[in-house]
CSV table of C-alpha atoms in Angstrom, one decimal:
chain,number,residue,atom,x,y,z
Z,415,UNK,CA,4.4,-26.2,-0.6
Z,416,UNK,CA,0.9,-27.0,1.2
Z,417,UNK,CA,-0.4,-24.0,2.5
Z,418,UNK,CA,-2.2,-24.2,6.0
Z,419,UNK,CA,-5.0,-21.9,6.0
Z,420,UNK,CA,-7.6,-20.2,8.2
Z,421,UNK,CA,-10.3,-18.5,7.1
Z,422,UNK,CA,-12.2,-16.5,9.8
Z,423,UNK,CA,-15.9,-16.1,8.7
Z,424,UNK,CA,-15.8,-18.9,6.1
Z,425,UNK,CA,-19.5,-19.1,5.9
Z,426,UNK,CA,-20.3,-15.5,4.5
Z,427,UNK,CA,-20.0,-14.6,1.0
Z,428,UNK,CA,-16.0,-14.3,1.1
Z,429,UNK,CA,-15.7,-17.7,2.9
Z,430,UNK,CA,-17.8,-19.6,0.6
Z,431,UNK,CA,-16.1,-18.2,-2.6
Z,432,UNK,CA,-12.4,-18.9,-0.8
Z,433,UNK,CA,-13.3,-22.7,-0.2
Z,434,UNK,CA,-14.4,-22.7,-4.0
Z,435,UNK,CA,-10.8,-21.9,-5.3
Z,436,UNK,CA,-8.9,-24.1,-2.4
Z,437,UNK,CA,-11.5,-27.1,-3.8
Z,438,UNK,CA,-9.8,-26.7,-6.9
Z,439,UNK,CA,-6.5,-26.3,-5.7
Z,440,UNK,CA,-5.9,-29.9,-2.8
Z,441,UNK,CA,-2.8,-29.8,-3.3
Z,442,UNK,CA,-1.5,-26.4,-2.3
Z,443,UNK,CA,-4.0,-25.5,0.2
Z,444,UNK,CA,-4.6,-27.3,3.7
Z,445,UNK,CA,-8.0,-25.9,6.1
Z,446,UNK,CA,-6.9,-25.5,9.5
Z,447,UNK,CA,-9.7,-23.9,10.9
Z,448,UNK,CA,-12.7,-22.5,9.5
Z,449,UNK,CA,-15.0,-20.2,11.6
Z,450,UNK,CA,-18.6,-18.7,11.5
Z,451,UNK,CA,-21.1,-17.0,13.4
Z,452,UNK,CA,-25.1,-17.9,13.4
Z,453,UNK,CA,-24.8,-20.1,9.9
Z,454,UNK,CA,-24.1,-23.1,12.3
Z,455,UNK,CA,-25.6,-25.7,9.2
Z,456,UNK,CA,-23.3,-24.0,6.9
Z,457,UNK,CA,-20.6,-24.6,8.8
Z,458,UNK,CA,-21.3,-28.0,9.9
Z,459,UNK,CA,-21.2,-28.8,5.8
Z,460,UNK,CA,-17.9,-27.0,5.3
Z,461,UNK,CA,-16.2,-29.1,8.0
Z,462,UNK,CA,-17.4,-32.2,6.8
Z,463,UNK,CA,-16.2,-31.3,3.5
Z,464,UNK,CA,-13.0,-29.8,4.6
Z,465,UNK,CA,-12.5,-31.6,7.7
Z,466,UNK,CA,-10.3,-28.5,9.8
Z,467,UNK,CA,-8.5,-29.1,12.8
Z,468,UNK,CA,-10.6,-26.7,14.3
Z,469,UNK,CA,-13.9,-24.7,14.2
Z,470,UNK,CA,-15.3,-22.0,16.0
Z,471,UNK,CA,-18.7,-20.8,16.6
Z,472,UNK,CA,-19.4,-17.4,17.5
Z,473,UNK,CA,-21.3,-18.1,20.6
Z,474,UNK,CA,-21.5,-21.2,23.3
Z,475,UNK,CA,-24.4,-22.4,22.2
Z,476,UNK,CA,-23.6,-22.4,18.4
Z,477,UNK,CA,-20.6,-24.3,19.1
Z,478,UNK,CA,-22.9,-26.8,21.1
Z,479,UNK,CA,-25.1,-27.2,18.1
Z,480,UNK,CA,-21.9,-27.9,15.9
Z,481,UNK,CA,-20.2,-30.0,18.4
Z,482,UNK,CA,-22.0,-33.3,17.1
Z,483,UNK,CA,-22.2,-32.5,13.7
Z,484,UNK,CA,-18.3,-32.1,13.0
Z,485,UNK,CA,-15.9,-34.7,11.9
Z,486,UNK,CA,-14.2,-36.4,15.0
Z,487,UNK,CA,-11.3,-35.0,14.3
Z,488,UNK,CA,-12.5,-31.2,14.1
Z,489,UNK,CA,-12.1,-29.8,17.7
Z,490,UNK,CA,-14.8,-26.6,18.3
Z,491,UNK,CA,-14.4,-23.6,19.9
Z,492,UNK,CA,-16.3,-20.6,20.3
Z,493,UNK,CA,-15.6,-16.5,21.3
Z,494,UNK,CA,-12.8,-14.0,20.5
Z,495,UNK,CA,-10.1,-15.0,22.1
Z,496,UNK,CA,-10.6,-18.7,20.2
Z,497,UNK,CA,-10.5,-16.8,16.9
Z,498,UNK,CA,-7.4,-14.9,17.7
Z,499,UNK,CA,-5.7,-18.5,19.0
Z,500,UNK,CA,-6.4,-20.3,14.9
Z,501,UNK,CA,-5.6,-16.8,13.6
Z,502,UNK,CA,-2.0,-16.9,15.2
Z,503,UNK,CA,-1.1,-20.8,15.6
Z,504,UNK,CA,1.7,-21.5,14.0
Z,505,UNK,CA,0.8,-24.2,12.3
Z,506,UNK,CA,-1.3,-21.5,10.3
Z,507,UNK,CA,0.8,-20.0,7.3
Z,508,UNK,CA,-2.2,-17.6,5.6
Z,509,UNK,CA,-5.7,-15.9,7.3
Z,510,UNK,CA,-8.3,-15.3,5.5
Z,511,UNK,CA,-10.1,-12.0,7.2
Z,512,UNK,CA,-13.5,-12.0,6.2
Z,513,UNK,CA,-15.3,-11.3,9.6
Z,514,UNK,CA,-17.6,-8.2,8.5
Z,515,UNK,CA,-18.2,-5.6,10.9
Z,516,UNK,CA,-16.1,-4.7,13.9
Z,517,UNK,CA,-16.1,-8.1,15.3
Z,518,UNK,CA,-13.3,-9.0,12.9
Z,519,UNK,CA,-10.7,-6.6,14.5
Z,520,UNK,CA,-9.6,-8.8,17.2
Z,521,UNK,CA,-8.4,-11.9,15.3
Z,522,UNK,CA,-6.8,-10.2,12.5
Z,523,UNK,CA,-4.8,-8.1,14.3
Z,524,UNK,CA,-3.7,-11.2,16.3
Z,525,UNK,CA,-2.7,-13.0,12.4
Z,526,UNK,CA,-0.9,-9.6,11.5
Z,527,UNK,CA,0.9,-9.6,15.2
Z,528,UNK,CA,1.8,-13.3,14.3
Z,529,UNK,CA,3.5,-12.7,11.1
Z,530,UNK,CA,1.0,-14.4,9.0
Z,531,UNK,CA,0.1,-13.8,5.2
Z,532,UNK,CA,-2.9,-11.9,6.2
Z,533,UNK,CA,-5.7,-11.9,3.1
Z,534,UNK,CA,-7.5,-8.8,4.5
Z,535,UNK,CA,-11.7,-8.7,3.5
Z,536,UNK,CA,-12.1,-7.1,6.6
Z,537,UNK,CA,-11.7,-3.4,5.7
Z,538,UNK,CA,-13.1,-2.3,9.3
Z,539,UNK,CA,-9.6,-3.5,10.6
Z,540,UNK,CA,-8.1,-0.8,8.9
Z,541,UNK,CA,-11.0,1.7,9.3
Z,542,UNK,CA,-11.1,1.7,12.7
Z,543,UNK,CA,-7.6,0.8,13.7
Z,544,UNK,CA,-5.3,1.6,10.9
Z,545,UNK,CA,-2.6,3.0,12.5
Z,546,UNK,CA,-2.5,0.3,15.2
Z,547,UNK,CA,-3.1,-2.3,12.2
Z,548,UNK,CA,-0.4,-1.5,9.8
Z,549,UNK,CA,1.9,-1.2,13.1
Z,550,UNK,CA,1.1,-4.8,14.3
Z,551,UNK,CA,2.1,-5.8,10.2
Z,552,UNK,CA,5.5,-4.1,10.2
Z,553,UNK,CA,6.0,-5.5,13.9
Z,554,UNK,CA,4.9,-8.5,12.9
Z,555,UNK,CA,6.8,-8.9,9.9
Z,556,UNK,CA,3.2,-9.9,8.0
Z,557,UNK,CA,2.7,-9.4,4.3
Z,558,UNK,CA,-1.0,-8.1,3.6
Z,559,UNK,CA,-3.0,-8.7,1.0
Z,560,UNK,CA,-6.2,-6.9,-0.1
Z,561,UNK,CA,-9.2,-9.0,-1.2
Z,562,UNK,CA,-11.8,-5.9,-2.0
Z,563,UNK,CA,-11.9,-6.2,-5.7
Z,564,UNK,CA,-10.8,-2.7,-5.8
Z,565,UNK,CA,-8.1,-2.5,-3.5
Z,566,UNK,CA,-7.0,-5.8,-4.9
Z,567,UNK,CA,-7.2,-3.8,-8.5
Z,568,UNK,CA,-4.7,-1.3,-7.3
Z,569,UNK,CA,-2.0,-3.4,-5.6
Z,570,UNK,CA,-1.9,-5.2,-9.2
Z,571,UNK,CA,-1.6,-1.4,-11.1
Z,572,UNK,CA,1.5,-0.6,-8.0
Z,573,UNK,CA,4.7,-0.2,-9.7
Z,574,UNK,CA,6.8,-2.7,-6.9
Z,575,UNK,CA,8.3,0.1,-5.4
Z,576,UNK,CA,5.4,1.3,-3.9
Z,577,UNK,CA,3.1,4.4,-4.0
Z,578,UNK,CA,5.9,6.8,-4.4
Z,579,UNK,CA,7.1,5.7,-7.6
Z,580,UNK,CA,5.7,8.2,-9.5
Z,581,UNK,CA,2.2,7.5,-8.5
Z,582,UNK,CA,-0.2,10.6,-8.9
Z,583,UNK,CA,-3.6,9.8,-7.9
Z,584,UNK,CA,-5.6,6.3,-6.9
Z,585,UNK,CA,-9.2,5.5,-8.7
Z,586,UNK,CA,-11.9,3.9,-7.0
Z,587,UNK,CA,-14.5,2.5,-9.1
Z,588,UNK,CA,-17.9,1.9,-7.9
Z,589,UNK,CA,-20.9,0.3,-9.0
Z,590,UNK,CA,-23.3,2.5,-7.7
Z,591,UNK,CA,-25.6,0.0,-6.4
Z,592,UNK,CA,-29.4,-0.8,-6.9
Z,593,UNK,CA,-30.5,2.9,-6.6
Z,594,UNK,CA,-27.3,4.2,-8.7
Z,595,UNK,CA,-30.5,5.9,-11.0
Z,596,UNK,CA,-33.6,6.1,-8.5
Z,597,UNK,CA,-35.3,9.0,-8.4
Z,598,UNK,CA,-34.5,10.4,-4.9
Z,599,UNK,CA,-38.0,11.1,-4.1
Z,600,UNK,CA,-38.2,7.1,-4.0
Z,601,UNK,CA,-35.6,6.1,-2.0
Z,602,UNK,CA,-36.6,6.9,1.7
Z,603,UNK,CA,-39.4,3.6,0.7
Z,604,UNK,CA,-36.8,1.2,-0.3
Z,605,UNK,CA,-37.2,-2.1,1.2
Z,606,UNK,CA,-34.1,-4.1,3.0
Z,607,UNK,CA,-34.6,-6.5,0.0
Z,608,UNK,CA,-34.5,-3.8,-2.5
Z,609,UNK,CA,-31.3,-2.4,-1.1
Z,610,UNK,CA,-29.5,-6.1,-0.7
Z,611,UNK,CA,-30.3,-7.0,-4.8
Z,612,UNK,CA,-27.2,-6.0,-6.0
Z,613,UNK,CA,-27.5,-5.8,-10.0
Z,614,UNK,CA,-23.4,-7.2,-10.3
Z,615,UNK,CA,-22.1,-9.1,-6.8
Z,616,UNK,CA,-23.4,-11.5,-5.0
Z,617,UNK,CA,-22.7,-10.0,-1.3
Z,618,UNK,CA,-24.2,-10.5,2.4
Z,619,UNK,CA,-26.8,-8.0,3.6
Z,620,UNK,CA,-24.9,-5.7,5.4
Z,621,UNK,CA,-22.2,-4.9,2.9
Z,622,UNK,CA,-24.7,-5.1,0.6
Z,623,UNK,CA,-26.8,-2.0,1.9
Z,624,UNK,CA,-23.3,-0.4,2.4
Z,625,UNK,CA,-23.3,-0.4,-1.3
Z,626,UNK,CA,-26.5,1.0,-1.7
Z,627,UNK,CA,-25.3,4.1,0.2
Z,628,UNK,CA,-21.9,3.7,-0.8
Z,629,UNK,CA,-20.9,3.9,2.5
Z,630,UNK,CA,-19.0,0.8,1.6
Z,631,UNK,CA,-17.0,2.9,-1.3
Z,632,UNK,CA,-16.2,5.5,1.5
Z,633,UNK,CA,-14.9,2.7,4.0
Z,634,UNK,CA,-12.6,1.8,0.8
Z,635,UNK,CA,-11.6,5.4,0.4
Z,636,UNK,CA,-10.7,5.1,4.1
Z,637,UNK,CA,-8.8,1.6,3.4
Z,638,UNK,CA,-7.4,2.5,0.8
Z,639,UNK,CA,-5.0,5.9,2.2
Z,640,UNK,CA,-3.5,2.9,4.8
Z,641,UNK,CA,-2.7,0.3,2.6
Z,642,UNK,CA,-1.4,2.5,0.0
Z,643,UNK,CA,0.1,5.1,2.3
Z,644,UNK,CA,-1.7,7.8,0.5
Z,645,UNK,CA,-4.3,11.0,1.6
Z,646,UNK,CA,-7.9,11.3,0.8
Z,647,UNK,CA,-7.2,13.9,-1.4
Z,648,UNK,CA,-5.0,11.5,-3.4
Z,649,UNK,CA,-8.1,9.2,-3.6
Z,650,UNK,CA,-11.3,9.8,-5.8
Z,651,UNK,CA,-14.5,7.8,-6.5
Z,652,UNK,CA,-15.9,6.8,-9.9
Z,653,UNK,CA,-18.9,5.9,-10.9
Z,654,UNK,CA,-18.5,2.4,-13.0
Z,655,UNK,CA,-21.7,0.7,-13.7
Z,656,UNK,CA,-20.6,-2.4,-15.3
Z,657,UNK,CA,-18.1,-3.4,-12.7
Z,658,UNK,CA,-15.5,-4.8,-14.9
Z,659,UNK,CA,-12.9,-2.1,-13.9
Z,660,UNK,CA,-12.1,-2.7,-10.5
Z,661,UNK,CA,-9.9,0.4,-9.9
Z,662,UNK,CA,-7.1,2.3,-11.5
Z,663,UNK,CA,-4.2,3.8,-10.5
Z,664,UNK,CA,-3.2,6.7,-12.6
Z,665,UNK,CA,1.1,8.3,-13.1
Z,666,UNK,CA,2.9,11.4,-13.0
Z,667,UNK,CA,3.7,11.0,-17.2
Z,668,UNK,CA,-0.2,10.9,-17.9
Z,669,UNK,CA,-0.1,6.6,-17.7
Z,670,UNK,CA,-3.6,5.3,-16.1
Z,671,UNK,CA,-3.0,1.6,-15.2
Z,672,UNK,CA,-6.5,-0.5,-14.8
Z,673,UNK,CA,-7.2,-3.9,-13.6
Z,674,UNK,CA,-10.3,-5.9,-15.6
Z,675,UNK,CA,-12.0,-8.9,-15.3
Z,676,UNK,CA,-15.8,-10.2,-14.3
Z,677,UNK,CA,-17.4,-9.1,-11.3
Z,678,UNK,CA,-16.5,-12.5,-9.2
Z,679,UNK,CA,-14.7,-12.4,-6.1
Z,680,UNK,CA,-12.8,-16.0,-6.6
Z,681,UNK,CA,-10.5,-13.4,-8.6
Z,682,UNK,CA,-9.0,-11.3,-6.3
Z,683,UNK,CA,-9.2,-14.2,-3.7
Z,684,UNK,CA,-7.0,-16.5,-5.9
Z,685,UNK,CA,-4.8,-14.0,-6.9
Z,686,UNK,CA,-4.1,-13.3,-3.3
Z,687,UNK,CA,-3.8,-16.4,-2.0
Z,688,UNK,CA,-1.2,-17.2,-4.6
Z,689,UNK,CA,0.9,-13.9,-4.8
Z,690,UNK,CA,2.9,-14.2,-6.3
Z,691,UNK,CA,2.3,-16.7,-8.9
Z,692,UNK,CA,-1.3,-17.0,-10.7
Z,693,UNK,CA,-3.8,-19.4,-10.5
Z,694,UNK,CA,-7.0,-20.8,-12.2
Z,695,UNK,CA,-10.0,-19.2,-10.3
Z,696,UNK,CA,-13.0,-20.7,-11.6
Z,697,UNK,CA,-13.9,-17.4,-13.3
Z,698,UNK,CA,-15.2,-17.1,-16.7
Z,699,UNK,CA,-13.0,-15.2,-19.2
Z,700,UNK,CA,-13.8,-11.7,-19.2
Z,701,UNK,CA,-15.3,-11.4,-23.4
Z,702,UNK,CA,-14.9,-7.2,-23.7
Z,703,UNK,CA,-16.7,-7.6,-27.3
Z,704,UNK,CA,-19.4,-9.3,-25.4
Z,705,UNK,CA,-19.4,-6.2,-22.6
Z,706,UNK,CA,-19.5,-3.6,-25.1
Z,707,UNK,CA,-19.1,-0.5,-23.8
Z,708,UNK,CA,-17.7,0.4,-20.6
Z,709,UNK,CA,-19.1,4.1,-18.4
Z,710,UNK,CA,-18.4,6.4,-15.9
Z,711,UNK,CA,-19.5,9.5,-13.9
Z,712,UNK,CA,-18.8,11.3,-11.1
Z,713,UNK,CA,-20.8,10.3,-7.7
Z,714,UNK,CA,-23.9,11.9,-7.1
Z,715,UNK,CA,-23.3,13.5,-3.3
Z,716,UNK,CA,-27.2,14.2,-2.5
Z,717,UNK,CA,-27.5,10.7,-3.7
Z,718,UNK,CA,-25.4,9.0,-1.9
Z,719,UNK,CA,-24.9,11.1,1.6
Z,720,UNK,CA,-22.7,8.4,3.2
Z,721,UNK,CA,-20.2,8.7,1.0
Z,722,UNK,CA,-19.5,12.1,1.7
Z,723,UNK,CA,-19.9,11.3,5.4
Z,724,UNK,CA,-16.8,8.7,4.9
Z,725,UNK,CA,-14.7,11.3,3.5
Z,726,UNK,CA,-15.3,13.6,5.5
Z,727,UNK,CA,-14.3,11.2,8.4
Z,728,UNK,CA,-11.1,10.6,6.3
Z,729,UNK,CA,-10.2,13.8,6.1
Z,730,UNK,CA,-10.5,14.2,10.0
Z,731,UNK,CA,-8.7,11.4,10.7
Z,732,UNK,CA,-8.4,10.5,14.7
Z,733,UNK,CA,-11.2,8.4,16.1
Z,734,UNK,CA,-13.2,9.6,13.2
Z,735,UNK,CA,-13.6,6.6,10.8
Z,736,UNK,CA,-14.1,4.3,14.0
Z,737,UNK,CA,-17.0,6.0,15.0
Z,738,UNK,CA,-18.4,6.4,11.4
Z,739,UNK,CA,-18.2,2.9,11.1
Z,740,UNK,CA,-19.6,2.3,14.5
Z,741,UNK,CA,-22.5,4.2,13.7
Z,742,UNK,CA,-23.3,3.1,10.2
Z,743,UNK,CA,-23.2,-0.9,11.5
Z,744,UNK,CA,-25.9,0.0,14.4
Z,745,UNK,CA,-28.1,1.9,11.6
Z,746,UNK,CA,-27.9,-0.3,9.1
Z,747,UNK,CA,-29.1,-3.4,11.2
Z,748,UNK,CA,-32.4,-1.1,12.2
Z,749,UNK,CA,-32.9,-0.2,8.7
Z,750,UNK,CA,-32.4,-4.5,8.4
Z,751,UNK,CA,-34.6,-5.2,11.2
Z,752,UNK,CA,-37.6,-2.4,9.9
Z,753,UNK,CA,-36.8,0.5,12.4
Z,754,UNK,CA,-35.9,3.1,10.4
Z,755,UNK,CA,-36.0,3.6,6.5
Z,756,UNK,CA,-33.4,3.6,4.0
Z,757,UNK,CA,-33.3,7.2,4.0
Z,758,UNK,CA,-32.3,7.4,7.6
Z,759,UNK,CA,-29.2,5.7,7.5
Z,760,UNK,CA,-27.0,8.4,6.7
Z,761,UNK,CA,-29.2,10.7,9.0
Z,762,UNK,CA,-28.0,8.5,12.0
Z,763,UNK,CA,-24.6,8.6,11.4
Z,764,UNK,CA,-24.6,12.1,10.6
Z,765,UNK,CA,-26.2,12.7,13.9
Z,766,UNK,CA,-23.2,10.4,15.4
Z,767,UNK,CA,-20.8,12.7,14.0
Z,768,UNK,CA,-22.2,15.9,14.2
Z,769,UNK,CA,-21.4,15.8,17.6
Z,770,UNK,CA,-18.4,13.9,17.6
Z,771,UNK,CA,-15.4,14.7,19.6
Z,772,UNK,CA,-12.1,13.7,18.0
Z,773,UNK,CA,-9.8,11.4,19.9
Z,774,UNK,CA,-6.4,10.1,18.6
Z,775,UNK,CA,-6.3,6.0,19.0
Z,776,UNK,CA,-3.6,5.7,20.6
Z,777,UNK,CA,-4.1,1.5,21.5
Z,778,UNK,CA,-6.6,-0.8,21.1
Z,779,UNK,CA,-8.4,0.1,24.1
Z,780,UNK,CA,-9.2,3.5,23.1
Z,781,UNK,CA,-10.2,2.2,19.8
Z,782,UNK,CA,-12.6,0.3,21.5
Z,783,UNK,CA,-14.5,2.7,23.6
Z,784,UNK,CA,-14.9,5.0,20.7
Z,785,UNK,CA,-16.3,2.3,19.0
Z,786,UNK,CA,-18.7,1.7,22.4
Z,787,UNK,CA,-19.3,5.3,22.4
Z,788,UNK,CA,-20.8,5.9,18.7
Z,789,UNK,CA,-23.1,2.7,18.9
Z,790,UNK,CA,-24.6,3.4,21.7
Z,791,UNK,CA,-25.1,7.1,20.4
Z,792,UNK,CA,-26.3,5.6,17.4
Z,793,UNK,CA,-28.9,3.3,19.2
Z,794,UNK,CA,-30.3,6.5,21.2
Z,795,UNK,CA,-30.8,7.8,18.3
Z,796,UNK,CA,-32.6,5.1,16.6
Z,797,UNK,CA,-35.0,4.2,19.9
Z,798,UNK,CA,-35.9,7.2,20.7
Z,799,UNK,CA,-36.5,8.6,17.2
Z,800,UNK,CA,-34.5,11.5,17.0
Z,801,UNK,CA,-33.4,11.1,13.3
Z,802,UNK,CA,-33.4,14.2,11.2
């Protein structure tokens, strides 16, 4: 059966890689609409390639610049409420959620309200709204999908009946980043360019300074306890430098269960957009003799601050994780745009929650106006200094 697909943020890293495997795959998978923010020339080239029924630009005047450069057939859009519209028409059959940030709430609760196979990249859906989030899926009557190569790891290690089935604990393997062996005396000097090359994944710059703190492996922590129905106590984080364990899921009788394979995100990406058949990804076999040894260590806690911030926000629960997240987006972009050093990251967002007080969110409105509340708490902090 031809698959119609959208894929919201199909000019970031997880876009790019999930045109790759529908390229290879014409005769199962169909673009409806592709969408992306301020890469209007990137987008332009994917709908000439793909040639979707509709695009949408993030702004007015990005979808003026695409408007002439689009096959006649493409119709463009722009703004939120156009995003939700391709996420939920019903000519749509899968979304892929690959809007970083909090700007990809919107449109993927509208895919998950509209009972669409939603392929989630967009862990901030679940971070900042998870209770709402997994409510709109059963509602909805959506089947999700993880696409972080971790989480993706574990729903293959599941038994089919779910976390209870004699599940005892859920293994989140991390790379450690660039500065995994920095001395710490170094890192408050480390450049945005330093912190976005990656020594295993090619990734965008924000998600990749997430992985440089590891704040990234504490949103996953966070992700992880609503997909799998499981608490942060259930959930520990392991140092994996090679990246060719992408998680594990260990048993009551003493069984640990791994998932394996190259660091390359066409994996997860087919697997979930054909679950639950198989197929060919574009991904070179992974050669274990070749790999040679495989490593691991506990996380470094003074090392990586932000990690400990995220599971501390975990175990809080509430607005908690929204406002984490809120905070860590507005301080990473100053540490992106040269306000504030590497180092100061996790200082703003421990500032942000320091003197946080815990709300439960009980709709989407709340969620958004704690969300509202922590940046612009986070952008005090960063304008007027106040970072300690």
């Amino acid at each position: 059966m031809m698959r119609q697909l959208t894929i919201l943020g199909s000019t970031g890293s997880i876009g790019v890689s999930t045109l790759d495997v529908v390229a290879r795959h014409p005769d199962r998978y169909r673009v409806f609409a592709l969408s992306g923010n301020s890469r209007i020339d990137v987008l332009a080239e994917q709908c000439q390639r793909f040639r979707p029924r509709y695009a949408v630009a993030g702004s007015h005047s990005g979808a003026k610049k695409l408007r002439d450069r689009v096959p006649a057939e493409t119709r463009v859009l722009w703004g939120d409420q156009a995003l939700a519209d391709v996420a939920s028409d019903d000519a749509v059959d899968s979304v892929m959620a690959a809007i970083v940030g909090a700007a990809g709430l919107l449109p993927t609760l509208a895919a998950a309200r509209a009972g669409k196979r939603v392929l989630l990249a967009n862990k901030e859906a679940l971070v900042m709204a998870g209770d709402l989030f997994m409510a709109a899926v059963a509602e909805g009557g959506a089947t999700l999908l993880p696409i972080d190569s971790e989480h993706n790891a574990i729903f293959q290690c599941l038994p089919p009946a779910g976390i209870k089935a004699g599940v005892s604990r859920i293994l989140l393997s991390a790379s450690g980043g660039p500065f995994r062996d920095m001395p710490l005396s170094k890192l408050a000097a480390m450049t945005p360019d330093q912190a976005c090359a990656h020594p295993n994944w090619d990734m965008g710059r924000k998600i990749s300074v997430d992985s440089a703190t590891m704040m990234n492996k504490g949103l996953e922590l966070i992700e992880a306890c609503w997909l799998f129905g499981v608490s942060p106590e259930r959930v520990e984080v392991v140092i994996h430098p090679q990246s060719i364990i992408h998680s594990l899921v260990a048993y009551v009788d003493g069984s640990t269960l791994a998932q394996l394979g190259n660091p390359d995100m066409r994996t997860p990406i087919a697997h979930a957009l054909a679950w639950p058949e198989r197929i060919e990804a574009g991904v070179e076999p992974l050669d274990l003799i070749r790999v040679g040894r495989l490593d691991f260590s506990a996380p470094d806690l003074e090392r990586f601050p932000c990690l400990e911030l995220a599971m501390a926000a975990a175990r809080t629960g509430g607005d908690a994780p929204a406002a984490l997240n809120a905070a860590n987006e507005v301080a990473v972009a100053a540490f992106l745009g040269g306000s504030i050093r590497f180092t100061d990251i996790a200082r703003v967002v421990a500032s942000v929650m320091g003197q946080w007080q815990v709300r439960e969110p009980r709709d989407l409105a709340t969620v958004q106006q704690s969300d509202r509340r922590a940046r612009v708490h986070a952008e005090e902090i960063v304008e007027e200094g106040r970072i300690r």
